[in-house]
Each structure stands twice: as C-alpha cells, then as structure tokens.
Tab-separated table of C-alpha atoms and ligand atoms in Angstrom:
chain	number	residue	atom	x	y	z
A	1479	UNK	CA	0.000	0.000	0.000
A	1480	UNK	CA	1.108	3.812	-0.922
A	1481	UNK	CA	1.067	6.849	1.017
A	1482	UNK	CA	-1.520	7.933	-2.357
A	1483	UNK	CA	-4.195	4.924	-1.004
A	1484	UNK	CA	-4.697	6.688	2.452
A	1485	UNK	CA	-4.446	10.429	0.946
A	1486	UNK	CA	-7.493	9.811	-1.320
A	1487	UNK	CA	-9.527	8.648	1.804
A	1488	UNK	CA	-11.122	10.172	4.746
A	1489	UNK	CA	-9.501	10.784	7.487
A	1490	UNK	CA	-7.857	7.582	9.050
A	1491	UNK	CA	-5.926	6.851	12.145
A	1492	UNK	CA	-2.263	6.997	11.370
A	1493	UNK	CA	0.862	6.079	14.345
A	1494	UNK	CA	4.531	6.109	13.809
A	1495	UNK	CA	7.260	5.935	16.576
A	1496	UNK	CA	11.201	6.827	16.466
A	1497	UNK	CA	13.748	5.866	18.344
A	1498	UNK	CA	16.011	7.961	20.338
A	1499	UNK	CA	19.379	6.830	19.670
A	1500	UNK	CA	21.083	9.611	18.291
A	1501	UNK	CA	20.931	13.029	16.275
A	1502	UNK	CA	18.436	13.390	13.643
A	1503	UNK	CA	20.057	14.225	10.181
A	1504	UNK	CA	18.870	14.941	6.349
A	1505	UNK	CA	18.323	11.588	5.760
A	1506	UNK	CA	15.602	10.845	8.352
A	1507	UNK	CA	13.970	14.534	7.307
A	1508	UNK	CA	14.143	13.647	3.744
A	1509	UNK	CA	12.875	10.004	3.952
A	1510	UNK	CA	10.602	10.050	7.095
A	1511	UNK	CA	9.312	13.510	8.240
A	1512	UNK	CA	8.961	14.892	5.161
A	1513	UNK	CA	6.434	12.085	4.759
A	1514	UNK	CA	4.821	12.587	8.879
A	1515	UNK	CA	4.303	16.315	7.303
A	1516	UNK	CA	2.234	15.303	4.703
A	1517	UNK	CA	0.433	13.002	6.325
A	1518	UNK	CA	-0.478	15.248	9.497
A	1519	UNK	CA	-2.312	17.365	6.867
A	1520	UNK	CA	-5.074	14.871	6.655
A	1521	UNK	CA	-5.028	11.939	8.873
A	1522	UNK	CA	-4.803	12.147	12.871
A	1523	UNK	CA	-1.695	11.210	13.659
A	1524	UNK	CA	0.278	10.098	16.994
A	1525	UNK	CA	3.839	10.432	16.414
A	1526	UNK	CA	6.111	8.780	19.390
A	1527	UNK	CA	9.089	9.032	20.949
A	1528	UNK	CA	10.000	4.945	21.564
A	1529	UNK	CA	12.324	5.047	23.740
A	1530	UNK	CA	11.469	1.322	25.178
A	1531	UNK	CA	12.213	0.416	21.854
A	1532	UNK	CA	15.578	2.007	22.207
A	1533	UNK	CA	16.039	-0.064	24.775
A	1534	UNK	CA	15.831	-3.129	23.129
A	1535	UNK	CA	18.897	-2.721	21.904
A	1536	UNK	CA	20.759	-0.791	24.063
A	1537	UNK	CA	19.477	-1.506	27.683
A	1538	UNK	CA	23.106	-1.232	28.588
A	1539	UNK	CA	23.534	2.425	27.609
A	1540	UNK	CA	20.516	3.759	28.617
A	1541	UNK	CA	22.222	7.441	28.677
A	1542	UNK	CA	21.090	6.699	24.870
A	1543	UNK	CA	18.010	7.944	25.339
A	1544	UNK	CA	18.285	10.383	27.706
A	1545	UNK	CA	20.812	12.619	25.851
A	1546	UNK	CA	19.149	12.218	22.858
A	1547	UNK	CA	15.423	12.315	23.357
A	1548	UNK	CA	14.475	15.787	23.786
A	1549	UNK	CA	16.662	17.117	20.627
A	1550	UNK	CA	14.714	14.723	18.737
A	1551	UNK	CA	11.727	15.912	20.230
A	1552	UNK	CA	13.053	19.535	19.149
A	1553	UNK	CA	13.908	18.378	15.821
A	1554	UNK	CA	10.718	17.145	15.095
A	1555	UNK	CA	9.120	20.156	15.647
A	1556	UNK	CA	11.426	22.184	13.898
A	1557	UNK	CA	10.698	20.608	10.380
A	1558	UNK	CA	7.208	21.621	11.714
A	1559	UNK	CA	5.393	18.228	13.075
A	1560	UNK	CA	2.461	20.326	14.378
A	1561	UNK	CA	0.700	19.495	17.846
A	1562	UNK	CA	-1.707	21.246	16.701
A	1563	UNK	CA	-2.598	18.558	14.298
A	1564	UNK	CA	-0.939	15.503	15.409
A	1565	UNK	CA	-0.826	14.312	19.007
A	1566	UNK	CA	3.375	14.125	19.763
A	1567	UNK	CA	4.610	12.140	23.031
A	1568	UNK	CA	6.840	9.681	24.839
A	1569	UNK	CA	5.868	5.734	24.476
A	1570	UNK	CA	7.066	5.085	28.292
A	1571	UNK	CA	4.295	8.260	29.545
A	1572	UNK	CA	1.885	5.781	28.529
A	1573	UNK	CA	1.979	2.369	30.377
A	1574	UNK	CA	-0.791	1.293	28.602
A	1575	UNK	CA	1.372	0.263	25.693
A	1576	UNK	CA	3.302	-2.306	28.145
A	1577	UNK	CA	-0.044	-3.842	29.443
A	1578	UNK	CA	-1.235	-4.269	26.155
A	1579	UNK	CA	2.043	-6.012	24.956
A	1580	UNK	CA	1.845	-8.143	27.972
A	1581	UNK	CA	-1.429	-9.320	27.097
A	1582	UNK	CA	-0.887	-9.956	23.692
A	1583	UNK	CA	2.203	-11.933	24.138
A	1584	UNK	CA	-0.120	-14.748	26.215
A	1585	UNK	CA	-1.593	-15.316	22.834
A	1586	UNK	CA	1.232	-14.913	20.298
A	1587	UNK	CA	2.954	-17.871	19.233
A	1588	UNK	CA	6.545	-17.954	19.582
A	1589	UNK	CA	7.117	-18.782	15.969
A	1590	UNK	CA	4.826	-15.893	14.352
A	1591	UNK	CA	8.340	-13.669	16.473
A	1592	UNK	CA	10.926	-16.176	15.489
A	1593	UNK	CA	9.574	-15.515	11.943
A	1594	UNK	CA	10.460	-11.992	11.887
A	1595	UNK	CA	13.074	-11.679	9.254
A	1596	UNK	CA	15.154	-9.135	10.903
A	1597	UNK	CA	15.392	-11.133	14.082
A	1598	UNK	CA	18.306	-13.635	12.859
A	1599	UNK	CA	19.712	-11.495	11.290
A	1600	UNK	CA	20.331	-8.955	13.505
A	1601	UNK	CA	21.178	-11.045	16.239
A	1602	UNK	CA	24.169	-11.725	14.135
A	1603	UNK	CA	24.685	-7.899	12.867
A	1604	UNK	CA	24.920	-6.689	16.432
A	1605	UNK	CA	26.758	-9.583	18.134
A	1606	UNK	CA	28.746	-6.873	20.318
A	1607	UNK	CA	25.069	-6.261	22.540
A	1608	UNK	CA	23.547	-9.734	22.982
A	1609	UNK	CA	20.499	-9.841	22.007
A	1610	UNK	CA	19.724	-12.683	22.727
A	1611	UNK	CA	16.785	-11.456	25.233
A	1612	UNK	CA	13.299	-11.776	25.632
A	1613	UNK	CA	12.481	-8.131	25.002
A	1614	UNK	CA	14.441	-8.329	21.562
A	1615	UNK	CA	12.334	-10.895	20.416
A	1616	UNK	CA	9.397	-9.672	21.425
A	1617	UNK	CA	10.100	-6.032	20.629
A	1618	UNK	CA	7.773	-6.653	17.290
A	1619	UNK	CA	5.018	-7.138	19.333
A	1620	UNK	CA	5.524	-4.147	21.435
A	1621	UNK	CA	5.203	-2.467	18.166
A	1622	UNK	CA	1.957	-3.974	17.495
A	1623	UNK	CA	1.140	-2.963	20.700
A	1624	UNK	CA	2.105	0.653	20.090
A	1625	UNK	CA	-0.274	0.585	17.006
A	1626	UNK	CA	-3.016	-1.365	18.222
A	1627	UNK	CA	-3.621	0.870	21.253
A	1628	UNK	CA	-4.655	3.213	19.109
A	1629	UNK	CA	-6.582	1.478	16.743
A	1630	UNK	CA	-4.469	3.183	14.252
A	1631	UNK	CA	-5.382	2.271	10.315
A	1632	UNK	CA	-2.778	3.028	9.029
A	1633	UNK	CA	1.432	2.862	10.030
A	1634	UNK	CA	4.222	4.786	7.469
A	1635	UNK	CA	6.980	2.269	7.517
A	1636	UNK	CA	10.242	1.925	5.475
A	1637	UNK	CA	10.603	-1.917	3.479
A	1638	UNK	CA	12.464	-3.460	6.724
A	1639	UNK	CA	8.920	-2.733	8.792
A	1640	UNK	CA	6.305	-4.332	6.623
A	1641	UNK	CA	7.047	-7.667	8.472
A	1642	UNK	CA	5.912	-6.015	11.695
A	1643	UNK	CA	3.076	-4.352	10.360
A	1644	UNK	CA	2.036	-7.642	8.886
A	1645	UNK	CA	2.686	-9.416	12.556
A	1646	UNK	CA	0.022	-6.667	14.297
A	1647	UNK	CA	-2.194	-7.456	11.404
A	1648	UNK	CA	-2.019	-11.149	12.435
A	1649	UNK	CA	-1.987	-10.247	15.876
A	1650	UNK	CA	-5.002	-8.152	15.581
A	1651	UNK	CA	-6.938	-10.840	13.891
A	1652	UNK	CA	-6.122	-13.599	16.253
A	1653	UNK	CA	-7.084	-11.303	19.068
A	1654	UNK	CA	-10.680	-10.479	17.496
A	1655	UNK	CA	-11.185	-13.975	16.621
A	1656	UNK	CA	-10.503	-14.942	20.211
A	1657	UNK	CA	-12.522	-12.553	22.300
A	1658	UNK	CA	-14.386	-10.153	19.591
A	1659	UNK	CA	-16.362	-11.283	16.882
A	1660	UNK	CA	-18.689	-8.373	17.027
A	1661	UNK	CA	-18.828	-5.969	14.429
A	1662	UNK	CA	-16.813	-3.792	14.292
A	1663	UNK	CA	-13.938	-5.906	15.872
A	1664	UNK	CA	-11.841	-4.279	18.745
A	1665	UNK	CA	-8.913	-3.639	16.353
A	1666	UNK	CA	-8.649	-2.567	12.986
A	1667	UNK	CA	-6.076	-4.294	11.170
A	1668	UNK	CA	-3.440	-1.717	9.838
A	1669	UNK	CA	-2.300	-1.098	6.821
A	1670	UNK	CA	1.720	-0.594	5.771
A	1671	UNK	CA	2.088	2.938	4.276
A	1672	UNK	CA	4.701	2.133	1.991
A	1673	UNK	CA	7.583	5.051	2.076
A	1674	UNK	CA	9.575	5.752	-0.932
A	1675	UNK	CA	13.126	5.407	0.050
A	1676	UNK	CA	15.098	8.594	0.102
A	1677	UNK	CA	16.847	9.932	-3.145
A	1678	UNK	CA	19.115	12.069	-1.108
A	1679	UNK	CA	22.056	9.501	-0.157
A	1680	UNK	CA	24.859	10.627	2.454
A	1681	UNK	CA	27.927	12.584	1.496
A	1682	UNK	CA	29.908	10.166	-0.121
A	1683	UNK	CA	27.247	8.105	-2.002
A	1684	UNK	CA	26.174	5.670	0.269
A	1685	UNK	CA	23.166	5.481	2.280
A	1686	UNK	CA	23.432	8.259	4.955
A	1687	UNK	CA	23.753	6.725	7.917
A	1688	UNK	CA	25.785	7.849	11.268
A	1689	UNK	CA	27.861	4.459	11.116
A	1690	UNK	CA	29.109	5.403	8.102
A	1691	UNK	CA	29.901	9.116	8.870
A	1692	UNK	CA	28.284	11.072	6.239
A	1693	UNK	CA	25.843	12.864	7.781
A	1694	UNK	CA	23.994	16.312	7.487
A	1695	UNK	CA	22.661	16.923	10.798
A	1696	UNK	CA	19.645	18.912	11.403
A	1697	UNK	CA	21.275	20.834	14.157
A	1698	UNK	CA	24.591	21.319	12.953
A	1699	UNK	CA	26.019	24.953	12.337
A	1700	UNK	CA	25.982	25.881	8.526
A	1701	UNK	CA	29.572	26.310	8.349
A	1702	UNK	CA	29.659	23.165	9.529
A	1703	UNK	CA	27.950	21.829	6.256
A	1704	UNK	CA	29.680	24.052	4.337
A	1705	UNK	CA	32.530	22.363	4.868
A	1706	UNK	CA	31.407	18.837	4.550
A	1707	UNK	CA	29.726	19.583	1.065
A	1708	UNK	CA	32.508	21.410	-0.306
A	1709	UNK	CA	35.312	17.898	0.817
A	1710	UNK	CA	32.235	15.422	-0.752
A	1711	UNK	CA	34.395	13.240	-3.041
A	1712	UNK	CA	33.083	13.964	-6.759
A	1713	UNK	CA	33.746	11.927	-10.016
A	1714	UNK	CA	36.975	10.673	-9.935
A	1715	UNK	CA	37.752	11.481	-13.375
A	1716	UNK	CA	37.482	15.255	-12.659
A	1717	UNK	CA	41.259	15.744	-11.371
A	1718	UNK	CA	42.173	18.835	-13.145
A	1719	UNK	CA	39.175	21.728	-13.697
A	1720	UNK	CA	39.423	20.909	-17.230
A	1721	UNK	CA	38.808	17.046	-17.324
A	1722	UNK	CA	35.168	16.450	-18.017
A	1723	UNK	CA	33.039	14.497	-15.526
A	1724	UNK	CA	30.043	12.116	-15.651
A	1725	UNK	CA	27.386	13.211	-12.748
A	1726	UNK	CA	25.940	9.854	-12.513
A	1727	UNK	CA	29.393	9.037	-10.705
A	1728	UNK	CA	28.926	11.871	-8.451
A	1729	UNK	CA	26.809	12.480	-5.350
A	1730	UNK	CA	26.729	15.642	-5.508
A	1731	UNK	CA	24.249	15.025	-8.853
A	1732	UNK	CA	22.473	13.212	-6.400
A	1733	UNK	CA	21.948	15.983	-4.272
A	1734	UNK	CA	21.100	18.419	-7.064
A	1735	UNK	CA	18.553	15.974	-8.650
A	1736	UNK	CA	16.293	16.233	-5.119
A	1737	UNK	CA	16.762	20.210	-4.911
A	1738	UNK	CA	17.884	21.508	-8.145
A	1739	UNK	CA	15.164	23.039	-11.165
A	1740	UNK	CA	15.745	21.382	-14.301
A	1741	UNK	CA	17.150	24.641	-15.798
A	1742	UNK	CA	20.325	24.174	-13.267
A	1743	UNK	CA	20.180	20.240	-13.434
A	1744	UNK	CA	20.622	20.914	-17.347
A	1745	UNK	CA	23.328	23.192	-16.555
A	1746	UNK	CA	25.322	20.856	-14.523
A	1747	UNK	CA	24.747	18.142	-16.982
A	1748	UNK	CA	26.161	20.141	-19.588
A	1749	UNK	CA	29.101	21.963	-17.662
A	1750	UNK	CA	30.336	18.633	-16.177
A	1751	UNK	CA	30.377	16.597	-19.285
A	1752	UNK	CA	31.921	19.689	-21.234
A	1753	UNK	CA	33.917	20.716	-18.377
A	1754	UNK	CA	32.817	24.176	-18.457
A	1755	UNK	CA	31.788	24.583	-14.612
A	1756	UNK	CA	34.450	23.173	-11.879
A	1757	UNK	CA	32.988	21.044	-9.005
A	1758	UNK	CA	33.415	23.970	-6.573
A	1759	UNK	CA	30.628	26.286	-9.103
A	1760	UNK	CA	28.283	22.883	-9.143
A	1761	UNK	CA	28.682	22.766	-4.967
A	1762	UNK	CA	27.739	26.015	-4.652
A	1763	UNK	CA	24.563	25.829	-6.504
A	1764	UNK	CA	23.311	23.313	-4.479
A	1765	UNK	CA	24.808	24.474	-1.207
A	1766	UNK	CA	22.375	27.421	-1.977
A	1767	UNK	CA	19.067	25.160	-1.996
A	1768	UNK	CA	20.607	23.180	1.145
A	1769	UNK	CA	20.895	26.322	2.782
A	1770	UNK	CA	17.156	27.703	1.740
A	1771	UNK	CA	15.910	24.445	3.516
A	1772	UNK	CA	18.012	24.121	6.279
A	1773	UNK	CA	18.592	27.408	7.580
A	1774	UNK	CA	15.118	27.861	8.715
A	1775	UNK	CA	14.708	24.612	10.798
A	1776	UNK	CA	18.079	25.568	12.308
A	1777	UNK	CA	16.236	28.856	13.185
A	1778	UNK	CA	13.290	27.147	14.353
A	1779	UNK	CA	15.362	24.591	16.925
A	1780	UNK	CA	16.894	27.177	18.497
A	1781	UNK	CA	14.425	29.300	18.885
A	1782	UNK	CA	12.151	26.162	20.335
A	1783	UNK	CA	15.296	24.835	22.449
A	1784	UNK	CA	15.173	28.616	23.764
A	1785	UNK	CA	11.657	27.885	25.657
A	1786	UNK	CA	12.559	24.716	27.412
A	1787	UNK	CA	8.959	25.108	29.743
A	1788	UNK	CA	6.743	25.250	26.250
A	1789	UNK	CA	8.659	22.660	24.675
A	1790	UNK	CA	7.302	20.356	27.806
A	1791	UNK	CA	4.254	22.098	27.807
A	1792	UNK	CA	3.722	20.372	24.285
A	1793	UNK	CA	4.540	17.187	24.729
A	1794	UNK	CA	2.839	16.368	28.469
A	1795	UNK	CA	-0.400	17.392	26.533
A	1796	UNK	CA	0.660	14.541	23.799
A	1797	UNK	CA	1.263	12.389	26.595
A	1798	UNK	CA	-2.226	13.368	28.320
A	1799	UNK	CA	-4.429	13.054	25.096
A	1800	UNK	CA	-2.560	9.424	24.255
A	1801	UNK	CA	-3.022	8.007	27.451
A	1802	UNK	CA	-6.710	9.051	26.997
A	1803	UNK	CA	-6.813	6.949	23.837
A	1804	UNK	CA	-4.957	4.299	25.299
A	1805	UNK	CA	-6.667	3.787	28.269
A	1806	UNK	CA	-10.302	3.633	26.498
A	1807	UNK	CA	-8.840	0.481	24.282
A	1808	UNK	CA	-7.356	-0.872	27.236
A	1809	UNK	CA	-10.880	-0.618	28.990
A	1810	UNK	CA	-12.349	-2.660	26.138
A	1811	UNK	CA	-9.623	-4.874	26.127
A	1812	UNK	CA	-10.097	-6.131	29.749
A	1813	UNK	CA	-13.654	-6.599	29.289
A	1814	UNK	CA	-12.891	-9.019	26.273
A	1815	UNK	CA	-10.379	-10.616	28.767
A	1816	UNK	CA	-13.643	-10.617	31.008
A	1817	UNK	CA	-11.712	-8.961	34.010
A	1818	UNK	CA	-14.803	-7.444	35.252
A	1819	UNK	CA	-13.403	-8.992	38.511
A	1820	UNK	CA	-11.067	-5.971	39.429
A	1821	UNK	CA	-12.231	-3.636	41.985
B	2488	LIG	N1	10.382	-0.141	15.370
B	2488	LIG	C1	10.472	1.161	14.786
B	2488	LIG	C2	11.927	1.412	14.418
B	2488	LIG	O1	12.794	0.777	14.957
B	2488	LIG	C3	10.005	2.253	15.717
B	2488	LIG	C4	8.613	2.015	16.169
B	2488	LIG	C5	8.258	1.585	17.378
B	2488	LIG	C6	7.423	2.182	15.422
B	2488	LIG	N2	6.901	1.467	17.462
B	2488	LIG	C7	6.369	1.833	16.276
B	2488	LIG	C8	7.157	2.577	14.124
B	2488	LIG	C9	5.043	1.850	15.860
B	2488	LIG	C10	5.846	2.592	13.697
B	2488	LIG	C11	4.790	2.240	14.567
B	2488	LIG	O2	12.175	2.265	13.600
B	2489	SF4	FE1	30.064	16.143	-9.487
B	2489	SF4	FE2	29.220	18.542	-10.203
B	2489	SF4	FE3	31.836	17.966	-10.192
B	2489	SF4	FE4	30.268	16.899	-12.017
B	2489	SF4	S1	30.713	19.074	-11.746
B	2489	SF4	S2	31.814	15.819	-10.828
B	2489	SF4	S3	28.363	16.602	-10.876
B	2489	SF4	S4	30.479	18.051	-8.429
C-alpha cells in the first residue's frame, strides 16, 4: 500500500514511533518527516518518541536515550510536526502500551516472532550487545502494541517494517477472533504505508547513515555543512578543472537531482560533461538550496530549544491526550479478557 491509497480517503488513524538513539540528520527529514508532514495534513496522527524500543537494543547504555530524546523531540518540531494537528509524546508516559504487549504476548505464538526476518539477522549484525533477550524478540510485538492501542489504520513504515506491520495485522486478527467477533472488531487491522526510500544519499554516495559518517545533521552549524559539502568526493575522473566528468558518478548530482530546477540540473549536466563549470561552481549551486531548507529549521530549533517550559508544555499534553486513547482500548480490552473482577 502507498502513502496515495490513504491520501485519497477520509480521514484515518495513522501512528509512527522513532527511536532515540542519536541526532536526527537529512536523511531521516528527507525520507521520514517529510512524509509525517504530509500526512499530518489529513489523517490524525500520533507520532512517538519509543524510547522502550531504544532499549531493546541498548538496555546497557541507557544514557542513549536520555541525551538524545528531547533534541529529537526539538527536531521534530522544527521541520514543523504540528501538535496542533498531530498528538506528539513519549511511548514510556503511557503504560498502557506495556499492558497491552503483555497481554498480547499470552496469545502470540513464539514462531509468528521467530519468523520476523530481521530477528536472525540482527542477532548476528549486532553480536557486540547480545540480544539474545526476551524483550528483543518480542520487541515486534511491542510495536503492534504501540499501534493497536490506538486502533491506528494506518502505520508509514520503510521496506524493513512491513514484516511487523504484517505481525500486528495477524496479531489483531487472532485477538478479534478470540474474544471479539462483534462488528466492528476491537482492532482494525493496519495497513503498511509504503515510504519511498530517500533519493538524497549521504555525502559520499552511500546510504546516509551515522555508522558510516556522512551525515547532514539537522542541528549542525551551517559552516559546519559548508565544509562537509565542499570535501564530498566527486567523479573521480574530474582531477584537473578541465577534465570532463560524468554526474551519474557523483553524489553531488544526487543531491542536485532532489533540490535543483531542471534549468540548473541541465546546466550541470552540460558543464560537467563539457567541463565548463568546476565542481566547486556545481557545490555552490546546491549548497544554496541546502541552505534555503536548512537554515530555517536551524532557526526554528533554536528558537524552540530557547523555551525549554513550552517545549514540555507540548509534549505532556501529547502524553495526556494518548493516554486518553490508550486507556479507552485498554478498557475494552479487559472486558474481552472478562476482568470485570477488578475492583
Ligand atoms: N520499530 C520502529 C523502528 O525501529 C520504531 C517504532 C516503534 C514504530 N513502534 C512503532 C514505528 C510503531 C511505527 C509504529 O524504527
Ligand atoms: Fe560532481 Fe558537479 Fe563535479 Fe560533475 S561538476 S563531478 S556533478 S560536483
């Protein structure tokens, strides 16, 4: 399923979560946000801070989270995530999500989590933290968790998630089958909004990722990118000004085919291959478009990192109208578990 299939629609139910593990840079904005933006327009959205899920994976480090939760908080708001449209708060403000998961897990079979194609896989990947845990094998559920609470519709994942949004889909369906037959059932069963992968690849060509180094942070100082864009390795063939250069073998073409008009993608096209522009005239153009985008979120972070008591303000109302959601479906929940019992 596309973003397009919800956009045509009324408005659905829509929940993503992020984990706090480290700064936010161009890549996320370009190939997440961007998409949260669009999609805040129209649907109501809850947009998390997971920092359980964090945890997962680095329960030994734990500082994780708390150095880098609130500047992601910050961040998001600075690309403009609106609380005003979508509800924005912190997955452990809401125990609900952890009850929930607990309950599931009585009636999820072991295999449906074995299953999980990224479990092996990155068992192996991340040897160095031992994951061989519970939590890390169940941590798909707590995602289905996360989305179920909220009876959300609809979940914008990257290709690695669909297997977890496919798992709450099962999970949802076993659980109505068990206790729910009525109509409608307890929980919708969500759909995967299928996000186009970013264009806009990191510095040197690869994906950008911080293990690889070639980030563009969303809070770093503009000289600071300045510099990184003009030492971005260009086609290799280019040594001298006047040897003429393919921009398919450059990332910087990259770059310019995300932010450039066609009039200057034409123009680098044709001064590469002719060499009639050098690679420092080709930067600059599109260090001008990087700078149009990023100069005003840079503005906006520090000016909301300036009012630390709004900033909270914001998100303990997320937290309150969540847990207000949550705790409705968890009532319904426990009278499909028939605990009618409690006092
Ligand atoms: N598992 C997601 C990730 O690692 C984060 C996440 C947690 C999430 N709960 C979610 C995403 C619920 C979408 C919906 O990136
Ligand atoms: Fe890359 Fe531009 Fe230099 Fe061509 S002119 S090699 S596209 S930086």
């Amino acid at each position: 399923m596309s973003t397009n299939d919800l956009s045509q629609s009324k408005t659905k139910r829509i929940v993503s979560g992020m984990r706090p593990t480290g700064k936010l840079h161009l890549g996320h904005y370009k190939g997440v946000l961007e998409n949260w933006l669009q999609l805040q327009q129209q649907h109501q959205c809850y947009f998390f801070a997971a920092d359980w899920h964090a945890l997962t994976t680095d329960y030994a480090n734990p500082s994780i989270v708390k150095d880098t939760i609130w500047d992601m908080l910050i961040d998001w708001l600075a690309v403009g995530v609106d609380p005003e449209k979508a509800v924005v708060f912190i997955q452990s403000e809401i125990p609900e999500h952890a009850e929930l998961h607990l309950l599931l897990s009585f009636m999820t079979p072991l295999s449906w989590l074995e299953r999980v194609p990224t479990y092996k896989d990155q068992i192996e990947q991340l040897r160095e933290k031992e994951l061989g845990t519970y939590g890390f094998l169940g941590y798909p559920l707590l995602q289905s968790a996360d989305i179920l609470i909220y009876r959300a519709d609809g979940v914008p994942v990257g290709e690695d998630q669909v297997p977890h949004i496919e798992l709450t889909r099962e999970v949802a369906r076993r659980f109505n089958h068990l206790y729910r037959q009525g109509i409608p059932p307890l929980f919708p069963e969500p759909e995967s909004l299928l996000m186009p992968t970013s264009k806009l690849p990191g510095l040197d060509g690869r994906k950008m990722s911080k293990s690889y180094g070639n980030t563009i942070e969303l809070a770093e100082e503009w000289k600071v990118t300045e510099k990184k864009v003009k030492q971005m390795p260009t086609d290799p063939a280019r040594v001298r000004r006047d040897d003429a250069g393919t921009p398919e073998k450059c990332a910087v073409w990259d770059f310019h085919k995300v932010y450039s008009s066609k009039e200057e993608q034409a123009w680098v096209q044709d001064g590469c291959t002719s060499a009639s522009i050098g690679c420092i005239d080709c930067k600059m153009c599109m260090l001008k478009h990087l700078e149009e985008e990023l100069q005003p979120i840079r503005e906006r972070r520090i000016d909301i990192a300036s009012r630390p008591d709004d900033l909270r303000d914001i998100v303990k109302a997320g937290n309150e109208k969540a847990r207000r959601e949550a705790a409705r479906s968890m009532e319904k929940v426990r009278k499909s578990l028939k605990m009618g019992y409690r006092v």
